[in-house]
Coordinates of C-alpha atoms in Angstrom, one line a residue:
X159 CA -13.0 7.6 6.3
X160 CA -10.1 6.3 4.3
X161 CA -6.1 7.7 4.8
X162 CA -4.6 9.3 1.1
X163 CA -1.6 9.4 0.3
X164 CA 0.4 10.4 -2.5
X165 CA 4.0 8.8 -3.5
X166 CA 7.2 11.3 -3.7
X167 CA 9.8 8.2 -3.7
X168 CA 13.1 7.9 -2.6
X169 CA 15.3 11.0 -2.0
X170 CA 18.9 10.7 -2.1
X171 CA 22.4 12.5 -1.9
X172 CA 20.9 15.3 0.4
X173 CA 22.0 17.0 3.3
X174 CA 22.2 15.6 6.8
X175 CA 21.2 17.8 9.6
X176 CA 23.0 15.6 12.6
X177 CA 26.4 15.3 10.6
X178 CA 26.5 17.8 8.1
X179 CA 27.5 15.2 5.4
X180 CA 26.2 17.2 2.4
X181 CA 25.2 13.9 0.7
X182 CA 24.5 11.0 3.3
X183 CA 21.4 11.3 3.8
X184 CA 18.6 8.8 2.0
X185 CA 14.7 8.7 2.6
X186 CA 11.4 7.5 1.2
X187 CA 8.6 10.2 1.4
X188 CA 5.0 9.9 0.4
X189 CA 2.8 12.9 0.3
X190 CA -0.4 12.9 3.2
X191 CA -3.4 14.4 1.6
X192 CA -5.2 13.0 4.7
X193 CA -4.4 10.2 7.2
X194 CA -6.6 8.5 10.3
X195 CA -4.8 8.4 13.4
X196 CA -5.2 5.0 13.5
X197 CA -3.2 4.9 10.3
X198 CA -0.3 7.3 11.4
X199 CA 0.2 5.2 14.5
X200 CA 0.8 2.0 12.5
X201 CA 3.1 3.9 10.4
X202 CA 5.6 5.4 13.1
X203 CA 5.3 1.7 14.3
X204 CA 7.1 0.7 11.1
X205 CA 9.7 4.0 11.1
X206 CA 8.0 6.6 9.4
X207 CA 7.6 10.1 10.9
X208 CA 5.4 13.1 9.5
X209 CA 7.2 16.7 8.8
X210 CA 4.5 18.4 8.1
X211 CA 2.0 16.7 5.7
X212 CA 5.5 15.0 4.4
X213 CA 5.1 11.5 5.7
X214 CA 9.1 10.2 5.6
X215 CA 10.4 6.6 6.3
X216 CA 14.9 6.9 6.5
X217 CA 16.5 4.3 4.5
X218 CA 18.1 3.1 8.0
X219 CA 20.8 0.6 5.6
X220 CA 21.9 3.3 3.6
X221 CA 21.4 6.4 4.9
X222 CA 24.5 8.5 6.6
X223 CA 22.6 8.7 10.3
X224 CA 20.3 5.6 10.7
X225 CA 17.2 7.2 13.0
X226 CA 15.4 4.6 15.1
X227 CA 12.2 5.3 16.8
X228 CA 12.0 5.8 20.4
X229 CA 9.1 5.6 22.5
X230 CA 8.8 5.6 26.3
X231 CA 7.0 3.5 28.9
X232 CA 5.0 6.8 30.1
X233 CA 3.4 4.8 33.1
X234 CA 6.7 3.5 34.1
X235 CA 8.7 6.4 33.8
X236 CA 10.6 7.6 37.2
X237 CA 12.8 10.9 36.9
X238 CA 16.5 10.5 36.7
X239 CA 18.5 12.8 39.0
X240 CA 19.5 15.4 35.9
X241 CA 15.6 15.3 35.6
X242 CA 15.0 16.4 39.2
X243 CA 17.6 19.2 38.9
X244 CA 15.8 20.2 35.6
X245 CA 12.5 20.1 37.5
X246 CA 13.9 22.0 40.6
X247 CA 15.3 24.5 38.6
X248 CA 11.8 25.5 37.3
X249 CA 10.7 25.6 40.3
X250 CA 13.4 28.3 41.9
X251 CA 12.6 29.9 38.5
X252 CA 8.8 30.0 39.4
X253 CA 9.1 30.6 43.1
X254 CA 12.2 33.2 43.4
X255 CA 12.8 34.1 39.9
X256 CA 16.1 32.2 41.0
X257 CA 18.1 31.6 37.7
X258 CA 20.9 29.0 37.6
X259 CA 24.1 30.0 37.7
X260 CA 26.1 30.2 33.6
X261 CA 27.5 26.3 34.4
X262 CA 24.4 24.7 34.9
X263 CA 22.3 26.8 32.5
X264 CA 22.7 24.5 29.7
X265 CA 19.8 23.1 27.4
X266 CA 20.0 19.9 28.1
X267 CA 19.1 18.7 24.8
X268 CA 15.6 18.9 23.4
X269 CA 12.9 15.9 23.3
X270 CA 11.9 16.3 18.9
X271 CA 14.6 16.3 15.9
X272 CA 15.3 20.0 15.4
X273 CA 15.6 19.7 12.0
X274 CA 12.7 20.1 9.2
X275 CA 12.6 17.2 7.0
X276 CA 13.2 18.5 3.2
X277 CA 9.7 18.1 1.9
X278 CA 10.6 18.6 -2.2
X279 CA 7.8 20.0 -4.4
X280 CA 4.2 20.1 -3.3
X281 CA 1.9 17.9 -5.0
X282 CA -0.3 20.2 -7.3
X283 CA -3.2 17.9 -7.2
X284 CA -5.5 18.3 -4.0
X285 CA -7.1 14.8 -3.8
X286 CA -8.1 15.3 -0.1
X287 CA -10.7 17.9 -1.6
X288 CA -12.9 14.7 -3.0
X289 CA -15.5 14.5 -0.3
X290 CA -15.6 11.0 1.1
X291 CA -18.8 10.5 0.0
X292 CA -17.8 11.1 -3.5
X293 CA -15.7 7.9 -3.9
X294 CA -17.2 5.1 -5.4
X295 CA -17.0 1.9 -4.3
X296 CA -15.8 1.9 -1.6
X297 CA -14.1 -1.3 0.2
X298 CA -14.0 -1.5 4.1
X299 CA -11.2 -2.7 4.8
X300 CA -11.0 -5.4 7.9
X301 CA -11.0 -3.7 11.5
X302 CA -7.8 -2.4 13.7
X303 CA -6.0 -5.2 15.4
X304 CA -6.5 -4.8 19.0
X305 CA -3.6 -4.2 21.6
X306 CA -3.4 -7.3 23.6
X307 CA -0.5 -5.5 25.2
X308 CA -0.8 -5.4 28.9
X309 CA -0.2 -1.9 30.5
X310 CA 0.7 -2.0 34.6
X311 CA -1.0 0.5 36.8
X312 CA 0.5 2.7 39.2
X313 CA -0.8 3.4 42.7
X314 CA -0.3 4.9 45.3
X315 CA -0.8 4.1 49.2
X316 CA -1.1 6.3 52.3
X317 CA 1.0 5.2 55.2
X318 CA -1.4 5.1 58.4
X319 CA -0.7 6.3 61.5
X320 CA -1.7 5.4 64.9
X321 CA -3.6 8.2 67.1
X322 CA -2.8 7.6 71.0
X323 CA -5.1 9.3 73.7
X324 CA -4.2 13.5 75.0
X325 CA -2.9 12.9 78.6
X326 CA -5.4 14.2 80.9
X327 CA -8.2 13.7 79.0
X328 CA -10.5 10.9 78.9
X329 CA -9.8 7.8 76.7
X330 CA -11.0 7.1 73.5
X331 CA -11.9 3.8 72.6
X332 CA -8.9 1.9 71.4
X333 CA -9.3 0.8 68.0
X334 CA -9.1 -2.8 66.9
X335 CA -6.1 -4.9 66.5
X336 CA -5.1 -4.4 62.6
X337 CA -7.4 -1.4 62.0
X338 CA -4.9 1.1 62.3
X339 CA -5.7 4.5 62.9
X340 CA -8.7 5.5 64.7
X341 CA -11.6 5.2 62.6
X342 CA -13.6 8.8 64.6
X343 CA -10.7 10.9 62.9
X344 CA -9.9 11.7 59.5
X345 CA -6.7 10.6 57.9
X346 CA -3.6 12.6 58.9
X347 CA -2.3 14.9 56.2
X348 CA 0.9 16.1 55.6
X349 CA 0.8 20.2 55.1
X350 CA 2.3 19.9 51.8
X351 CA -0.5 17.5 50.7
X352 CA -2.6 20.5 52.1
X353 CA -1.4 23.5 50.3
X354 CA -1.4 21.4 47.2
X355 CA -5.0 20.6 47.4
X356 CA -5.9 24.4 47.3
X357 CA -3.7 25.7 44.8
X358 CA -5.3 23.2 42.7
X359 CA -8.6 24.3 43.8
X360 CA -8.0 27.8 43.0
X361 CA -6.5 26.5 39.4
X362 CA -10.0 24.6 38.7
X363 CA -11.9 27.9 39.9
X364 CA -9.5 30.5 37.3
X365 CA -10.4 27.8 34.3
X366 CA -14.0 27.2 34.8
X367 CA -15.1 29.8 32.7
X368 CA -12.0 29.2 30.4
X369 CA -12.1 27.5 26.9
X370 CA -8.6 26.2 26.1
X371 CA -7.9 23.2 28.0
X372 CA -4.9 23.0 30.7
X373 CA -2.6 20.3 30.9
X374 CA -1.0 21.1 34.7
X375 CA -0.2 17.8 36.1
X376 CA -2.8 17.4 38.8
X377 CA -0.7 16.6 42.1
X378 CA -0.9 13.3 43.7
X379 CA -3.3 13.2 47.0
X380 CA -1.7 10.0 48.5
X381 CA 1.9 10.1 49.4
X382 CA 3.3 7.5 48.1
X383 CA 4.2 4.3 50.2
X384 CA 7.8 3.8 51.8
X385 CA 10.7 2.9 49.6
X386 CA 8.6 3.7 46.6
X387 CA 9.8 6.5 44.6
X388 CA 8.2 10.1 44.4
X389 CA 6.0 10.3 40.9
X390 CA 7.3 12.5 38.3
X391 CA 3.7 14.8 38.9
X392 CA 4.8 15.9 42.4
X393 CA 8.2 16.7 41.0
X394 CA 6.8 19.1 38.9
X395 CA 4.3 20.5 41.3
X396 CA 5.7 20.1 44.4
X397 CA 7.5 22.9 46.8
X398 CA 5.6 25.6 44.5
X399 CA 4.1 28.2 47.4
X400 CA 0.7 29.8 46.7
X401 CA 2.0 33.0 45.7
X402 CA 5.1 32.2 43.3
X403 CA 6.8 35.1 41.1
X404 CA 6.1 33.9 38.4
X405 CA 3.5 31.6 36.9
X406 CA 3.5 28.7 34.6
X407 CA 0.2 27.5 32.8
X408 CA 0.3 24.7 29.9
X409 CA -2.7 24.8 27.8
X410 CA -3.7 22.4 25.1
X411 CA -4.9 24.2 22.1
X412 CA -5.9 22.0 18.9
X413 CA -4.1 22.9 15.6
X414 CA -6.8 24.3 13.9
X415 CA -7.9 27.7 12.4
X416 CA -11.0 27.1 13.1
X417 CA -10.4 27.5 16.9
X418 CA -10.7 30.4 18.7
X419 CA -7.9 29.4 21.0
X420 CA -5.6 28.3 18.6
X421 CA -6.2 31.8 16.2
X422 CA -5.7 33.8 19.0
X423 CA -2.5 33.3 20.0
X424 CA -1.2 32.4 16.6
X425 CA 0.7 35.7 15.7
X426 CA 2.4 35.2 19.1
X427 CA 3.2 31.6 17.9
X428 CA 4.5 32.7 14.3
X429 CA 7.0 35.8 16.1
X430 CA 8.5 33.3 18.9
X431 CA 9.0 30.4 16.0
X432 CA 11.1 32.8 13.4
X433 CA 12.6 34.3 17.4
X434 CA 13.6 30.7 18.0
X435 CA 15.1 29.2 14.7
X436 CA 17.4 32.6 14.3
X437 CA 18.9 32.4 17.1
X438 CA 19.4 28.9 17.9
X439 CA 19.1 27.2 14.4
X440 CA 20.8 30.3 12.4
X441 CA 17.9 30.2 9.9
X442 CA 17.8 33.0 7.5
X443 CA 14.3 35.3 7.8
X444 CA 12.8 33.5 5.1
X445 CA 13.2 30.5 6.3
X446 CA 11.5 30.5 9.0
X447 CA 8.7 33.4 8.3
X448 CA 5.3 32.4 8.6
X449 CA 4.4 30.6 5.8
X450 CA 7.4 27.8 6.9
X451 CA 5.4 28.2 10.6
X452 CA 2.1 27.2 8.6
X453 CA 3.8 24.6 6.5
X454 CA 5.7 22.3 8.7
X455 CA 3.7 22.6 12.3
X456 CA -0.1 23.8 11.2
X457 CA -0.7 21.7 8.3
X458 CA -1.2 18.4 9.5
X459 CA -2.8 15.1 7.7
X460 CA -4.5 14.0 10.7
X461 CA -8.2 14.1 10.8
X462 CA -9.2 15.1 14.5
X463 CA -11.2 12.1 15.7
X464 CA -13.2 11.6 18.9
X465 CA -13.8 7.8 20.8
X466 CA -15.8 7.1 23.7
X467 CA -13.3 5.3 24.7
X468 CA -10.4 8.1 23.9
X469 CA -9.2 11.2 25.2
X470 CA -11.7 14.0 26.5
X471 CA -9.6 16.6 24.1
X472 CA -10.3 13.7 21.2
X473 CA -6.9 12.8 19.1
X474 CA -5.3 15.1 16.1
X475 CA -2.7 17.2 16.0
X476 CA -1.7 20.3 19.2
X477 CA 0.2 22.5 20.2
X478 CA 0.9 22.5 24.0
X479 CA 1.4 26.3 24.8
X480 CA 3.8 27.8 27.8
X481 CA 2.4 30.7 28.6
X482 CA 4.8 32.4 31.5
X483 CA 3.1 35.4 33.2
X484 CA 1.0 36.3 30.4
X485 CA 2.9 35.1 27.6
X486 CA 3.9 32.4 25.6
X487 CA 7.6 31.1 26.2
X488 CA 7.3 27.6 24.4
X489 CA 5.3 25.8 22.0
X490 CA 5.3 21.6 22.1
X491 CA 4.0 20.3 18.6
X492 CA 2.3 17.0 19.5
X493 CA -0.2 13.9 18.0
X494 CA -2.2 12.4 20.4
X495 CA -2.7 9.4 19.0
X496 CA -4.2 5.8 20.1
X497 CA -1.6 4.3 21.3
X498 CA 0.9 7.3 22.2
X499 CA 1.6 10.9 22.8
X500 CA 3.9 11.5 19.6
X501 CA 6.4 14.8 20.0
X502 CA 6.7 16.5 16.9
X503 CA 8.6 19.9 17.5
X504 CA 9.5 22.4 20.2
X505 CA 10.4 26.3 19.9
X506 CA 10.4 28.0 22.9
X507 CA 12.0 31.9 23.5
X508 CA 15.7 31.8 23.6
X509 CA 16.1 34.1 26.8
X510 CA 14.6 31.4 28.7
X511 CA 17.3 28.8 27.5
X512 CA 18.7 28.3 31.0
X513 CA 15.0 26.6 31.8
X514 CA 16.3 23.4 30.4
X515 CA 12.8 24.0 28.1
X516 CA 13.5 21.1 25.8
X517 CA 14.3 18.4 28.5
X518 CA 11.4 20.0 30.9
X519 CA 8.7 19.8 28.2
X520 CA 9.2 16.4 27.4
X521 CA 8.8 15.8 31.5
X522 CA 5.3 17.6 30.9
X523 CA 4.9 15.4 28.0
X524 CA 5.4 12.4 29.6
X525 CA 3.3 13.3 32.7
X526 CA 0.4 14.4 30.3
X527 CA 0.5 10.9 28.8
X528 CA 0.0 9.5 32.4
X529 CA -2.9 11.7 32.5
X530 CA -4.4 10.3 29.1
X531 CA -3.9 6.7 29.8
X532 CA -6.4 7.4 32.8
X533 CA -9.4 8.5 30.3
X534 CA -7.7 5.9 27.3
X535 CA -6.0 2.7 29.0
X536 CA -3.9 2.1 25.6
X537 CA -2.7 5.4 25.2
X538 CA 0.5 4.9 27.3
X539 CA 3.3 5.5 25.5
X540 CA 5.2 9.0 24.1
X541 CA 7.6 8.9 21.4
X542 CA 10.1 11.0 20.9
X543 CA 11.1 11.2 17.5
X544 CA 14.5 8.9 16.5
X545 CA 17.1 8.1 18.4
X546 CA 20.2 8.9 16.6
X547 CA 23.1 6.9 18.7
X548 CA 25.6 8.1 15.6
X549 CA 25.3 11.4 16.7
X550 CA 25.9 11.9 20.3
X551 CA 23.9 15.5 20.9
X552 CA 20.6 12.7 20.2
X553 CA 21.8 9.8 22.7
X554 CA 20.0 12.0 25.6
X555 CA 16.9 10.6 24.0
X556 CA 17.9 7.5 25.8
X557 CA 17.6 8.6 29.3
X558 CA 13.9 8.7 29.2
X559 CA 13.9 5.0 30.9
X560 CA 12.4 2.4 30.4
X561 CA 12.2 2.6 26.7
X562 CA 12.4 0.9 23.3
X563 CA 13.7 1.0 19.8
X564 CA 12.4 -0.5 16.8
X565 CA 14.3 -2.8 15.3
X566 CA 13.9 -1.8 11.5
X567 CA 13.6 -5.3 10.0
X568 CA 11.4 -7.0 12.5
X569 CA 9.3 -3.9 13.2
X570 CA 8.8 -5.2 16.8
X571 CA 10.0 -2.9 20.5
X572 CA 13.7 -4.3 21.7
X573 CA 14.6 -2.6 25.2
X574 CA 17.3 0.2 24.8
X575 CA 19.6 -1.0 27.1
X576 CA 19.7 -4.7 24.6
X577 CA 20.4 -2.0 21.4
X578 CA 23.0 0.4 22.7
X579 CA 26.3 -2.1 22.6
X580 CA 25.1 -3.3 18.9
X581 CA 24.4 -0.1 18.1
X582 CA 28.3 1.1 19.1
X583 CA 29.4 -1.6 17.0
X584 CA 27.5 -0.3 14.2
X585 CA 25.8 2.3 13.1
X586 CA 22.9 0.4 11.7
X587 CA 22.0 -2.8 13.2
X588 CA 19.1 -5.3 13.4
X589 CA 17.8 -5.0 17.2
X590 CA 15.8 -7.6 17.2
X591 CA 17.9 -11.1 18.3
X592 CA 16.1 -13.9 17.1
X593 CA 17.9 -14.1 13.5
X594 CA 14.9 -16.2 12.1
X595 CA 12.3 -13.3 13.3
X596 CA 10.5 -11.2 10.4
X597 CA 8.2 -8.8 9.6
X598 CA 4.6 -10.1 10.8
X599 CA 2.9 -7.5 8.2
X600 CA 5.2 -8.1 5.3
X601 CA 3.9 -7.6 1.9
X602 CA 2.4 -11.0 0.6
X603 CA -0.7 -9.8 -1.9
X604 CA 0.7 -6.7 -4.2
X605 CA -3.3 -6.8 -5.7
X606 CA -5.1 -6.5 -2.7
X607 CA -3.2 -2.8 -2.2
X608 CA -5.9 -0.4 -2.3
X609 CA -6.1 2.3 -5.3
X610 CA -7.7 5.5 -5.7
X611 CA -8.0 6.3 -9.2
X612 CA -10.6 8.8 -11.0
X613 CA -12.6 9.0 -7.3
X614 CA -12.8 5.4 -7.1
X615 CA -11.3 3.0 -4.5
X616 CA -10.1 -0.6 -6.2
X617 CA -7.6 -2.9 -5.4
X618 CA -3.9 -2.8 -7.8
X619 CA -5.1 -5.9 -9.3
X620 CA -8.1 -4.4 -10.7
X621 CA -6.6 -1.1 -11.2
X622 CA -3.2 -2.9 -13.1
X623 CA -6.5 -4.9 -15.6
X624 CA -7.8 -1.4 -16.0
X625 CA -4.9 0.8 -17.1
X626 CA -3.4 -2.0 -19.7
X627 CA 0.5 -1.5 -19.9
X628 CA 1.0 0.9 -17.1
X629 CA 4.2 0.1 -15.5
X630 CA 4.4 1.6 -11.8
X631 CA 4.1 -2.2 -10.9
X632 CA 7.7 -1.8 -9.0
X633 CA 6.4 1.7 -7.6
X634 CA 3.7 0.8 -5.9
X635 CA 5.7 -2.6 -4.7
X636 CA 8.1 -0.7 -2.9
X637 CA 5.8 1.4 -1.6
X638 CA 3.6 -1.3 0.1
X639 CA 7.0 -3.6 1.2
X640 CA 7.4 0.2 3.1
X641 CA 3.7 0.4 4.1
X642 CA 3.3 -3.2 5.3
X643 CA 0.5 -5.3 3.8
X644 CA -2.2 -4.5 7.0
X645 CA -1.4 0.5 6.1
X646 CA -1.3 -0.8 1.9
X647 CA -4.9 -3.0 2.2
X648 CA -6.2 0.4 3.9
X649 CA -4.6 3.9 2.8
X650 CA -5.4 4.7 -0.4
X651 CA -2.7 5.4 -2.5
X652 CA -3.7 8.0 -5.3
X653 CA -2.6 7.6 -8.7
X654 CA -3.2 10.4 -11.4

């Protein structure tokens, strides 16, 4: 299955959504007819982000608002103390109905960009309709670099406890020096542990029969060792009694009208979505009725793929639903893809503001990553978007530590904490600090970029010998330099 894509070129002079210049912002934008996963994720790993089927790449040098992408070390991720209070506030919420007082009801910033890229005119020509097996000749391109990338485990261990013998009663036998705890008895528990273990039992019974799939962080069964710090699952499901309020479910539905899930709550999606960009984006009616719903979080390039050595749910575009006693009160827009859990977009209802919904669901985010890396051992990061450090109401991206940037000349992960003091220097800045670094998948053979022209795949070199004095040489140049030699010697670039 090959990626095709479909050039819409640079876009100047327009709008920025994070400073409101009215004609600072520049971008390069291709149109996705279809793209691999595989092919997405090497693409946000050189800058470019989807909005919709619109695949966008800032021009970080020029552009008002350089955006860098962000992605987070999921596995090593440890709550910060505004993330606890964000947690704990849920849980009053859940337990009580306890709502925060008006001071600390704040949003706390969201985890995706919360504006729409412009997408310009829709390509006319459909050329994902060409059935695969209708394009001739067909190269196969050379196979996915592995990731040699090492990813630490976490564990967790159970601090043992020593069992002395009941006064009065006759001795047990001592156990051996260095065994620990006595080997007839099962392992103390806390009561905690205890009430955890059946509410999740009683979770497991409600969905057996269920067909969308839940994302509840499964609580930890160890606590964790001394001096280590609490993981962010038992944050979210800890001090919860058995009998809250209210109750919270996350379910994972796949974007897809072909779903049962996905169609039945989609009219509930569409209301809260126009609910939530009126009243906290001030969008007119029409532009956010349900055809903008469809366009910019339904339609998605990605082809929904399934590995044996992937996720159960497979990878593709989802939305992760909120559903609060009944109903939904958020929607997370993500890609799972083979490297990351990528955020794309949140709504959520705007009563529920003071729920901190944008900051909690990219906890949940985060956590369901954890869970993924345990089915898919390279699938261990989540991205959230671009950091923006120009416009302060984006920085909060930063706190989700540790994490990285991508340095937009090298293409290559530099630690936040390395970025921030160039980046309050200036604006836009190379991250990367080896000056004689460069880009490892920099165009070097313009021919070998792969064509699809009249249904059949060729390289520019045979396509340019073909169509005698065409002159989209510099085109399709610029394109690749953006695609990188390793995405332009696999996506097919249509050309009419």
């Amino acid at each position: 299955m090959h990626s095709i894509v479909e050039v819409k070129g640079i876009k100047s002079g327009y709008r920025c959504g994070y400073c409101n210049n009215l004609l600072g912002k520049v971008s390069y934008g291709m149109w996705a007819h279809s793209l691999t996963v595989q092919d997405y994720q090497d693409l946000i790993d050189r800058g470019w982000r989807r909005s919709g089927k619109y695949v966008y790449k800032p021009f970080m040098s020029k552009t008002c608002c350089p955006q860098y992408t962000i992605r987070c070390h999921a596995l090593n991720f440890h709550p910060s103390k505004t993330h606890k209070k964000i947690l704990k506030k849920m849980t009053k919420f859940l337990s009580k109905g306890e709502k925060p007082a008006a001071r600390d009801a704040g949003c706390d910033g969201e985890q995706m960009d919360s504006i729409f890229e412009e997408v310009g005119e829709v390509p006319l020509v459909e050329p994902v309709k060409i059935m695969h097996t209708q394009v001739e000749n067909p190269i196969i391109s050379s196979g996915v670099e592995k990731d040699t990338d090492s990813k630490p485990s976490t564990s967790e261990t159970s601090r043992e406890e020593t069992v002395l013998p009941s006064a009065g009663k006759s001795p047990r036998l001592e156990p051996k020096p260095g065994v620990g705890a006595d080997p007839c008895k099962p392992q103390c528990r806390k009561a905690k542990d205890i009430r955890k273990e059946r509410r999740l039992q009683k979770e497991q019974k409600k969905q057996q029969d269920g067909g969308s799939i839940s994302t509840n962080p499964k609580p930890a069964t160890a606590t964790p060792a001394s001096g280590q710090p609490k993981p962010l699952e038992e944050f979210i499901t800890d001090s919860l009694p058995d009998d809250p309020l209210h109750r919270l479910e996350v379910r994972l539905v796949p974007v897809s009208f072909e779903d049962p899930d996905f169609l039945s709550s989609y009219k509930q999606s569409v209301e809260l979505f126009a609910r939530y960009q009126m009243a906290i984006h001030d969008d007119d009616p029409v532009e956010c009725d349900e055809s903008q719903f469809k366009r910019f979080l339904c339609d998605s390039p990605l082809e929904a793929e399934t590995s044996l050595d992937g996720p159960e749910m497979g990878y593709g575009s989802f939305h992760q639903q909120y559903w609060l006693d009944g109903r939904i009160v958020a929607v997370g827009v993500i890609d799972i893809l083979p490297n990351c859990v990528s955020s794309v977009y949140l709504y959520y209802h705007p009563d529920f503001a003071f729920l901190s919904l944008g900051s909690y669901s990219a906890l949940r985010e985060i956590a369901f990553t954890r869970h993924l890396q345990k089915q898919s051992p390279k699938l261990s990061y989540y991205y959230l978007g671009f950091y923006i450090h120009s416009c302060p109401k984006m920085r909060y991206k930063g706190q989700y530590l540790p994490s990285d940037l991508l340095c937009p000349e090298t293409y290559t992960w530099v630690p936040i904490e390395k970025c921030v003091p160039r980046l309050e220097t200036s604006a836009y800045s190379r991250l990367h600090d080896d000056a004689r670094a460069g880009d490892v998948r920099a165009l070097k053979d313009l021919g070998r970029v792969l064509v699809l022209h009249k249904r059949t795949v060729m390289p520019y070199a045979a396509y340019s010998r073909k169509r005698k004095g065409c002159n989209d040489e510099k085109e399709v140049e610029q394109y690749a330099r953006l695609l990188g030699q390793t995405c332009a010697e696999r996506i097919l670039l249509y050309r009419s």
